[in-house]
PDB file of C-alpha atoms in Angstrom:
ATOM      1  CA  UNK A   1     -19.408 -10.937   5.676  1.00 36.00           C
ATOM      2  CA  UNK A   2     -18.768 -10.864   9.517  1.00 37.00           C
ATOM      3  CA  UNK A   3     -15.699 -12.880   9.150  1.00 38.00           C
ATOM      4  CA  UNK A   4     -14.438  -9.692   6.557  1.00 38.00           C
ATOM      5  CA  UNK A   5     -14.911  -6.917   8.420  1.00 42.00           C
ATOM      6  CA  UNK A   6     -13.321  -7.969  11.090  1.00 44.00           C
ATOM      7  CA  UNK A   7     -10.589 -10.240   9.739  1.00 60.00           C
ATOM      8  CA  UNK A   8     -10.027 -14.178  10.697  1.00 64.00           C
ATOM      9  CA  UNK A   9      -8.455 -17.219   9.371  1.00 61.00           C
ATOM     10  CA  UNK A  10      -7.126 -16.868   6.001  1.00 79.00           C
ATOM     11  CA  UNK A  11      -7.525 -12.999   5.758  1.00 90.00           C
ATOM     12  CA  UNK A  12      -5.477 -10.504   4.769  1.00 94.00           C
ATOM     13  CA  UNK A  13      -7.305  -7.829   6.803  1.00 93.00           C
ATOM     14  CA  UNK A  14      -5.384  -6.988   9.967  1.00 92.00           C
ATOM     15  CA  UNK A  15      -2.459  -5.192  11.101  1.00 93.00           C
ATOM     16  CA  UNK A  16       1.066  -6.445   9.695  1.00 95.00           C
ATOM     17  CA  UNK A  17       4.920  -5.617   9.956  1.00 96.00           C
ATOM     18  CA  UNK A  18       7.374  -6.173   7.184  1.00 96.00           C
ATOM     19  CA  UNK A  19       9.677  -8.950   7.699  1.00 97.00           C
ATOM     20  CA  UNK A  20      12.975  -7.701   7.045  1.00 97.00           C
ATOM     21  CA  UNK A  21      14.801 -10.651   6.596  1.00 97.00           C
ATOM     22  CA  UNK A  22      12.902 -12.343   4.177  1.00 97.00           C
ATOM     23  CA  UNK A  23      11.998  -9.237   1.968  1.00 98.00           C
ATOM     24  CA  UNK A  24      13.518  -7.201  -0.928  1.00 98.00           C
ATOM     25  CA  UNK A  25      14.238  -3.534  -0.408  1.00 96.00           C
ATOM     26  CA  UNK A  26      12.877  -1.009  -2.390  1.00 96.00           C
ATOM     27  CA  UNK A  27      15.730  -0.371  -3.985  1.00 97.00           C
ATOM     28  CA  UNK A  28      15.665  -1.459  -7.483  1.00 98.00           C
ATOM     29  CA  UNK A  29      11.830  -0.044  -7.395  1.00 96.00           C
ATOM     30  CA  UNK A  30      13.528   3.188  -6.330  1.00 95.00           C
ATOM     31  CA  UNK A  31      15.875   3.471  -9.041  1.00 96.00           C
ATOM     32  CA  UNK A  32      13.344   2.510 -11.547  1.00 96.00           C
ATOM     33  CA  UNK A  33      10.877   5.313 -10.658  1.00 92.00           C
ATOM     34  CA  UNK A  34      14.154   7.320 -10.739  1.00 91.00           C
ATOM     35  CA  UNK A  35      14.705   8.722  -7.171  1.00 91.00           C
ATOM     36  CA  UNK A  36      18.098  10.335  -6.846  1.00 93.00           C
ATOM     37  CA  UNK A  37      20.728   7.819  -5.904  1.00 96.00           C
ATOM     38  CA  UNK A  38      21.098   9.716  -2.128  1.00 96.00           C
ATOM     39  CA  UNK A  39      17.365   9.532  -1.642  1.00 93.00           C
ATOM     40  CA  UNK A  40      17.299   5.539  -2.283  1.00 95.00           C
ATOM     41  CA  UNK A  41      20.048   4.828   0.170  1.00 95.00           C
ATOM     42  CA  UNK A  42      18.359   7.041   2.991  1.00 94.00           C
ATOM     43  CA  UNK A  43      15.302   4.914   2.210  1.00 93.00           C
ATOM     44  CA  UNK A  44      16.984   1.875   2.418  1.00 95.00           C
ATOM     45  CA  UNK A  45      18.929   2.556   5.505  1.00 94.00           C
ATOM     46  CA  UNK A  46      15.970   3.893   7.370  1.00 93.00           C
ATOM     47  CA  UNK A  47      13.425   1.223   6.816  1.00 94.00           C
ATOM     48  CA  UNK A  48      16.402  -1.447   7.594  1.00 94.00           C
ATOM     49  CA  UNK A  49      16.257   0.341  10.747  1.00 92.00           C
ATOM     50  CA  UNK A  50      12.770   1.226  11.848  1.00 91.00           C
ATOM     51  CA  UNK A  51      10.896  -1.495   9.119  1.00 92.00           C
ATOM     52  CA  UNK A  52       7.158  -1.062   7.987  1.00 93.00           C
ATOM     53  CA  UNK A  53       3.803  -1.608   9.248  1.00 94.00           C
ATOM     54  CA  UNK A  54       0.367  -1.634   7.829  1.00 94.00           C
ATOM     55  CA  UNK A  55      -3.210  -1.668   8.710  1.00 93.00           C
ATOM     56  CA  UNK A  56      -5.671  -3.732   6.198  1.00 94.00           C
ATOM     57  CA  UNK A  57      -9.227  -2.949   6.792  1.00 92.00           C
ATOM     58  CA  UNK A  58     -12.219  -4.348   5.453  1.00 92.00           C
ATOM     59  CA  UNK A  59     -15.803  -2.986   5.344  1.00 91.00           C
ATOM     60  CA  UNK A  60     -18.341  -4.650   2.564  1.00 92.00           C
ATOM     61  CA  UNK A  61     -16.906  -3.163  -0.596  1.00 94.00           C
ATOM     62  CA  UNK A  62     -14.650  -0.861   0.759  1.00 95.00           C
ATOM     63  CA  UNK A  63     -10.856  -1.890   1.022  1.00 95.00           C
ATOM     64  CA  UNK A  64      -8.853   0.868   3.763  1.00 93.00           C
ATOM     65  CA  UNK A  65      -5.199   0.610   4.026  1.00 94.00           C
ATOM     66  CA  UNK A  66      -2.621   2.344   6.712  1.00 92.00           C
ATOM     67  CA  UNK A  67       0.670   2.329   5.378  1.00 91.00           C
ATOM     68  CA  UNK A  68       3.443   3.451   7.742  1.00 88.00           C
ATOM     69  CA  UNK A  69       6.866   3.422   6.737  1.00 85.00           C
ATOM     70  CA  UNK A  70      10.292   5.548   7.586  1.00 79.00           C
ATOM     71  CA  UNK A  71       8.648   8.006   4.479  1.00 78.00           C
ATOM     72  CA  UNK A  72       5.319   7.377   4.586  1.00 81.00           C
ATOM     73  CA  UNK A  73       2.317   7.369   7.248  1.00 86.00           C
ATOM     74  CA  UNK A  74      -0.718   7.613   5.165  1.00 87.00           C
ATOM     75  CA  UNK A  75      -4.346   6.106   4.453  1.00 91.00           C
ATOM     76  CA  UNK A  76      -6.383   5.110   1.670  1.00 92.00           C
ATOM     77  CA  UNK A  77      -9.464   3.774   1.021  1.00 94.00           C
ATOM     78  CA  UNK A  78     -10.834   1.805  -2.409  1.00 96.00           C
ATOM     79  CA  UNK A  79     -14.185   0.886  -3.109  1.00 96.00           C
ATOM     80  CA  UNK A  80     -12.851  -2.889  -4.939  1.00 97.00           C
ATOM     81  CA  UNK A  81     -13.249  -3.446  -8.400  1.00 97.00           C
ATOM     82  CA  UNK A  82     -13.852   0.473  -9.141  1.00 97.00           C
ATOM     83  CA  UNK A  83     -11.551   2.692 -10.858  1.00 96.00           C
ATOM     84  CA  UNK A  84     -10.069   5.739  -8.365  1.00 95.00           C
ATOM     85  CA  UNK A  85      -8.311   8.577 -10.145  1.00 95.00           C
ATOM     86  CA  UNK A  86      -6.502  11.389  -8.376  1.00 92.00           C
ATOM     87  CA  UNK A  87      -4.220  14.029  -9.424  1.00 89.00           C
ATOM     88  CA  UNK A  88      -1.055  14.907  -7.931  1.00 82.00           C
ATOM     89  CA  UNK A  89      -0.220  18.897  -8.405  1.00 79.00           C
ATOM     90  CA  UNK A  90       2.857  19.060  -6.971  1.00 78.00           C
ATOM     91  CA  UNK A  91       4.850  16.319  -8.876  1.00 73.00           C
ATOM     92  CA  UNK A  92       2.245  16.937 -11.872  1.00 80.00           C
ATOM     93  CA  UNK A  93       0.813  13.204 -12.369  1.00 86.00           C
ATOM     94  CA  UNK A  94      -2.169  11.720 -12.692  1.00 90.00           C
ATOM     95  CA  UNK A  95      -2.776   8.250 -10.880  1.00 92.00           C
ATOM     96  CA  UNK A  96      -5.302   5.655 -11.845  1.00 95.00           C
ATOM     97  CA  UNK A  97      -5.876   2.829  -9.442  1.00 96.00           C
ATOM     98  CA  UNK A  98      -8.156  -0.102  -9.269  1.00 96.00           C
ATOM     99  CA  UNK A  99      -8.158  -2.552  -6.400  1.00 97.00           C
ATOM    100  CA  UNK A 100      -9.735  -6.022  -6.860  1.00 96.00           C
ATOM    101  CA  UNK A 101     -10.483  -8.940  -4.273  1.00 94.00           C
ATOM    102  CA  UNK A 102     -10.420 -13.034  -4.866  1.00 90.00           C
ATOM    103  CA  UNK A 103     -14.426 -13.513  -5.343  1.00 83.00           C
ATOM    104  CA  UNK A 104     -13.377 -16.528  -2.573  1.00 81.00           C
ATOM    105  CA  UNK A 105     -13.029 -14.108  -0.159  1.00 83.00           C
ATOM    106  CA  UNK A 106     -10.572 -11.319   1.660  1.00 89.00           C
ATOM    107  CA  UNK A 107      -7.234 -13.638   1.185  1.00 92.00           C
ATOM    108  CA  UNK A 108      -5.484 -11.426  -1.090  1.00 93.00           C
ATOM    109  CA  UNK A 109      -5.932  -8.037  -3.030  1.00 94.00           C
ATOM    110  CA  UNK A 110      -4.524  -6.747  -6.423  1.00 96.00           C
ATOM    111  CA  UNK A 111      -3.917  -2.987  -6.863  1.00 96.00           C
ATOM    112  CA  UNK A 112      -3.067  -1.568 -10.209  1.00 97.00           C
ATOM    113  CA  UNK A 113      -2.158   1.497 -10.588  1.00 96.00           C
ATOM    114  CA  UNK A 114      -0.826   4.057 -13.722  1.00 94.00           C
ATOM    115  CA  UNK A 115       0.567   7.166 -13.129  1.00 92.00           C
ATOM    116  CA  UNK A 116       1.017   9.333 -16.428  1.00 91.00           C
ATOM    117  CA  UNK A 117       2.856  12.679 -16.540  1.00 85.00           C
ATOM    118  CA  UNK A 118       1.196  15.519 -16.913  1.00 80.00           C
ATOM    119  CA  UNK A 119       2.846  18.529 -18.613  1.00 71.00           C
ATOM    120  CA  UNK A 120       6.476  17.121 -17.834  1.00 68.00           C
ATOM    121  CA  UNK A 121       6.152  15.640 -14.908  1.00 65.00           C
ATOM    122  CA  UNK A 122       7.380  12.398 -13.552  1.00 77.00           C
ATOM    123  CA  UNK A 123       7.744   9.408 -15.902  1.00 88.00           C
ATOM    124  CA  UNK A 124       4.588   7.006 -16.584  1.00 92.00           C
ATOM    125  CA  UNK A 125       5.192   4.046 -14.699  1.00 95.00           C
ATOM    126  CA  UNK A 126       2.537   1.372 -14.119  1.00 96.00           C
ATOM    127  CA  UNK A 127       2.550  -1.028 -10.871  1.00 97.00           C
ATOM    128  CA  UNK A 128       0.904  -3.876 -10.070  1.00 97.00           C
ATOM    129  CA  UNK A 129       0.844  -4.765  -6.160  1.00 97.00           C
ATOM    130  CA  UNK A 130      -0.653  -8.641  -5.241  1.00 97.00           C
ATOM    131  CA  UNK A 131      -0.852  -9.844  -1.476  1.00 97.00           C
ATOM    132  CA  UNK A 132      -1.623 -12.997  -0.946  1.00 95.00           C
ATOM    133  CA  UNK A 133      -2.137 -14.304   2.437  1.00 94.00           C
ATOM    134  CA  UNK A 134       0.278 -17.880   3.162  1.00 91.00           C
ATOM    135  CA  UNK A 135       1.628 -19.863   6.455  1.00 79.00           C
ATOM    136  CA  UNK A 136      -1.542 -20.205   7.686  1.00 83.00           C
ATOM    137  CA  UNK A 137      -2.588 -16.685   7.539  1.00 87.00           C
ATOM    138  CA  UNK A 138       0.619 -15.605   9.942  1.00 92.00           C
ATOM    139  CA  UNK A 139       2.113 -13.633   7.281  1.00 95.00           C
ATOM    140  CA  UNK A 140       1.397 -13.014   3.530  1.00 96.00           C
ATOM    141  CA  UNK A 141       3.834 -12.154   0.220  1.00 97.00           C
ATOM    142  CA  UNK A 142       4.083  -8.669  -1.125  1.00 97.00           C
ATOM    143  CA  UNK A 143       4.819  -8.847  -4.864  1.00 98.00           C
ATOM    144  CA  UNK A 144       5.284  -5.488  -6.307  1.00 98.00           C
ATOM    145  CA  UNK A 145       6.073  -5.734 -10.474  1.00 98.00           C
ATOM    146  CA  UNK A 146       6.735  -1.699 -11.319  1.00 97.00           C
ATOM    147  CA  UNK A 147       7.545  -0.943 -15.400  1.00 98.00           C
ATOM    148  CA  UNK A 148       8.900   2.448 -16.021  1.00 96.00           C
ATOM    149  CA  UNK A 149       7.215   3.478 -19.333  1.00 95.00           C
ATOM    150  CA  UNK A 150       9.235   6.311 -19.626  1.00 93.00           C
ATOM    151  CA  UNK A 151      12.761   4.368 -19.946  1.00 94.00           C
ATOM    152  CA  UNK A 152      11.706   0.844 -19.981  1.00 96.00           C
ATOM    153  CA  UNK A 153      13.370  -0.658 -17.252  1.00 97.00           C
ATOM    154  CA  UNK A 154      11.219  -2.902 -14.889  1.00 97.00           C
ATOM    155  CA  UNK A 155      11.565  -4.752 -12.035  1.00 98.00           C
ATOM    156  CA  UNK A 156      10.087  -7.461  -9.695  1.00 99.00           C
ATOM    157  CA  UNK A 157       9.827  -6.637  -5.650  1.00 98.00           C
ATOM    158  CA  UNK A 158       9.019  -9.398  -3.098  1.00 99.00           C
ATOM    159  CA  UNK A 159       8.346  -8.565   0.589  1.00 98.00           C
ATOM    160  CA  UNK A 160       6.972 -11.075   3.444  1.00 98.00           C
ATOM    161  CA  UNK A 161       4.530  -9.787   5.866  1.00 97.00           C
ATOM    162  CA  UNK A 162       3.993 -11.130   9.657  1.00 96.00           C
ATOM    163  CA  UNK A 163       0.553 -10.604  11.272  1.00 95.00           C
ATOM    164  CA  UNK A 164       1.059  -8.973  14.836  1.00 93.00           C
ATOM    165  CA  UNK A 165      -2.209  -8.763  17.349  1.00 88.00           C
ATOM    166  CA  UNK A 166      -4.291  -5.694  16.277  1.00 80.00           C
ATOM    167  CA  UNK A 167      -3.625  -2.872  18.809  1.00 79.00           C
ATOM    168  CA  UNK A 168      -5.934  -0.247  20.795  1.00 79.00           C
ATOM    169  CA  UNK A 169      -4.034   2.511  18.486  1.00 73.00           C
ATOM    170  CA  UNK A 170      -4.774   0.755  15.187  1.00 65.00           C
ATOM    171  CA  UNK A 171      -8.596   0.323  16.077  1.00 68.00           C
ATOM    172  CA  UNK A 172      -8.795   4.057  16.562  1.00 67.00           C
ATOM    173  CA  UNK A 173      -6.826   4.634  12.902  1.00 61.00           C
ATOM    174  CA  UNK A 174      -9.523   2.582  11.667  1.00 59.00           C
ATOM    175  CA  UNK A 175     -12.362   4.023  13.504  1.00 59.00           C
ATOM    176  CA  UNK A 176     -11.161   7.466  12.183  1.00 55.00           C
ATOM    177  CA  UNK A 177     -11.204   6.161   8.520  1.00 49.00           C
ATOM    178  CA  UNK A 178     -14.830   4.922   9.003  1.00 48.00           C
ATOM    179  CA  UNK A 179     -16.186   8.046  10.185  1.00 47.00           C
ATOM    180  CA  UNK A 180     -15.567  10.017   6.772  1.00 39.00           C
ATOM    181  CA  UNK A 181     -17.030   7.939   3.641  1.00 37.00           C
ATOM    182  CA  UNK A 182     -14.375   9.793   0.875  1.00 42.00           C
ATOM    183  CA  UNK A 183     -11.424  11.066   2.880  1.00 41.00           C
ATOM    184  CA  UNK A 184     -10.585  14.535   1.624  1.00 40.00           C
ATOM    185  CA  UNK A 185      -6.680  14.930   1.127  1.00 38.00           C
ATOM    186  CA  UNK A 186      -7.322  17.646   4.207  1.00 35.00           C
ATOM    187  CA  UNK A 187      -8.806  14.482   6.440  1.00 33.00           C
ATOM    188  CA  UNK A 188      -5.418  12.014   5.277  1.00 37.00           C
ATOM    189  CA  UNK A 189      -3.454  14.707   6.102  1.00 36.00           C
ATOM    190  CA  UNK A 190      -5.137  14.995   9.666  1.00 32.00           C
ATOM    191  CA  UNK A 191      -5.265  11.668   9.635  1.00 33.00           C
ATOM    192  CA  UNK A 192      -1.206  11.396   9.443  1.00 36.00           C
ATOM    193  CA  UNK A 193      -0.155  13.784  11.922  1.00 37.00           C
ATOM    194  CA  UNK A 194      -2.284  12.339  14.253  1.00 33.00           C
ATOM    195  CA  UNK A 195      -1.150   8.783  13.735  1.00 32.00           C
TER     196      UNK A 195
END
């Protein structure tokens, strides 16, 4: 379990940065969850400029995950194989995720996750997110399969990942995350505006 919490060969815990030029934009997955047409190409321009990082953490059943992006700079935390549902008031959704881990080990996760409309809301969409560590655990693949169940259109997302040394900053990201059990949306808020 050592080797988990604290990452090593063939893990996909540690800190990562999106390799541009072997990844998909988000695009198409834009479009699909129907963000206006303006909105997608700021997206897409943006992260072609600044790119994406993210934090994988590990700690016995618990699966923590920094996401930074040119939108996004948020954290969350699943306990694996357990069913996490939250409720979004302002965009009216609910969201139902479940994260599960190869029983070989921390080489990979797979997050599902369906987000159903509440009141006339959003559209339901359902995504299914795999990362799979490969190249000798320097980078892993990023395959992101999103169907809009409102419309029907779907599409398939592939993104390449690069491990880069784990940092001073990230450590104390971590160590935050840690410190709280359940982080209340108050604490990932916190937690965002100070990292």
């Amino acid at each position: 379990m050592e080797e988990q919490r604290h990452g090593g060969l063939n893990s996909i815990v540690g800190a990562w940065v999106l390799d541009l030029s072997r990844s998909d934009t988000m695009e198409r997955f834009l479009q699909v969850t129907r963000v206006s047409e303006q909105g997608t190409r700021a997206h897409v321009r943006a992260e072609a400029r600044h790119g994406a990082f993210n934090v994988i953490h590990l700690e016995g059943d618990t699966i923590t995950i920094h996401r930074r992006t040119c939108a996004n700079n948020f954290t969350e935390s699943f306990k694996l194989d357990e069913e996490k549902v939250k409720y979004d008031g302002i965009v009216r959704t609910r969201i139902s995720e479940l994260v599960s881990m190869p029983s070989s080990g921390p080489t990979g996760y797979v997050r599902s996750a369906n987000s159903t409309a509440i009141s006339g809301g959003r559209d339901d969409v359902h995504m299914l997110e795999s990362r799979h560590i490969m190249e000798g655990s320097l980078s892993h693949t990023q395959e992101i399969r999103l169907h809009n169940l409102t419309t029907g259109e779907h599409c398939v997302t592939n993104r390449v990942w690069t491990r880069v040394p784990m940092t001073d900053e990230h450590q104390a990201t971590i160590g935050l995350l840690l410190l709280a059990e359940e982080p209340s949306s108050s604490s990932a808020r916190i937690l965002r505006e100070n990292t």
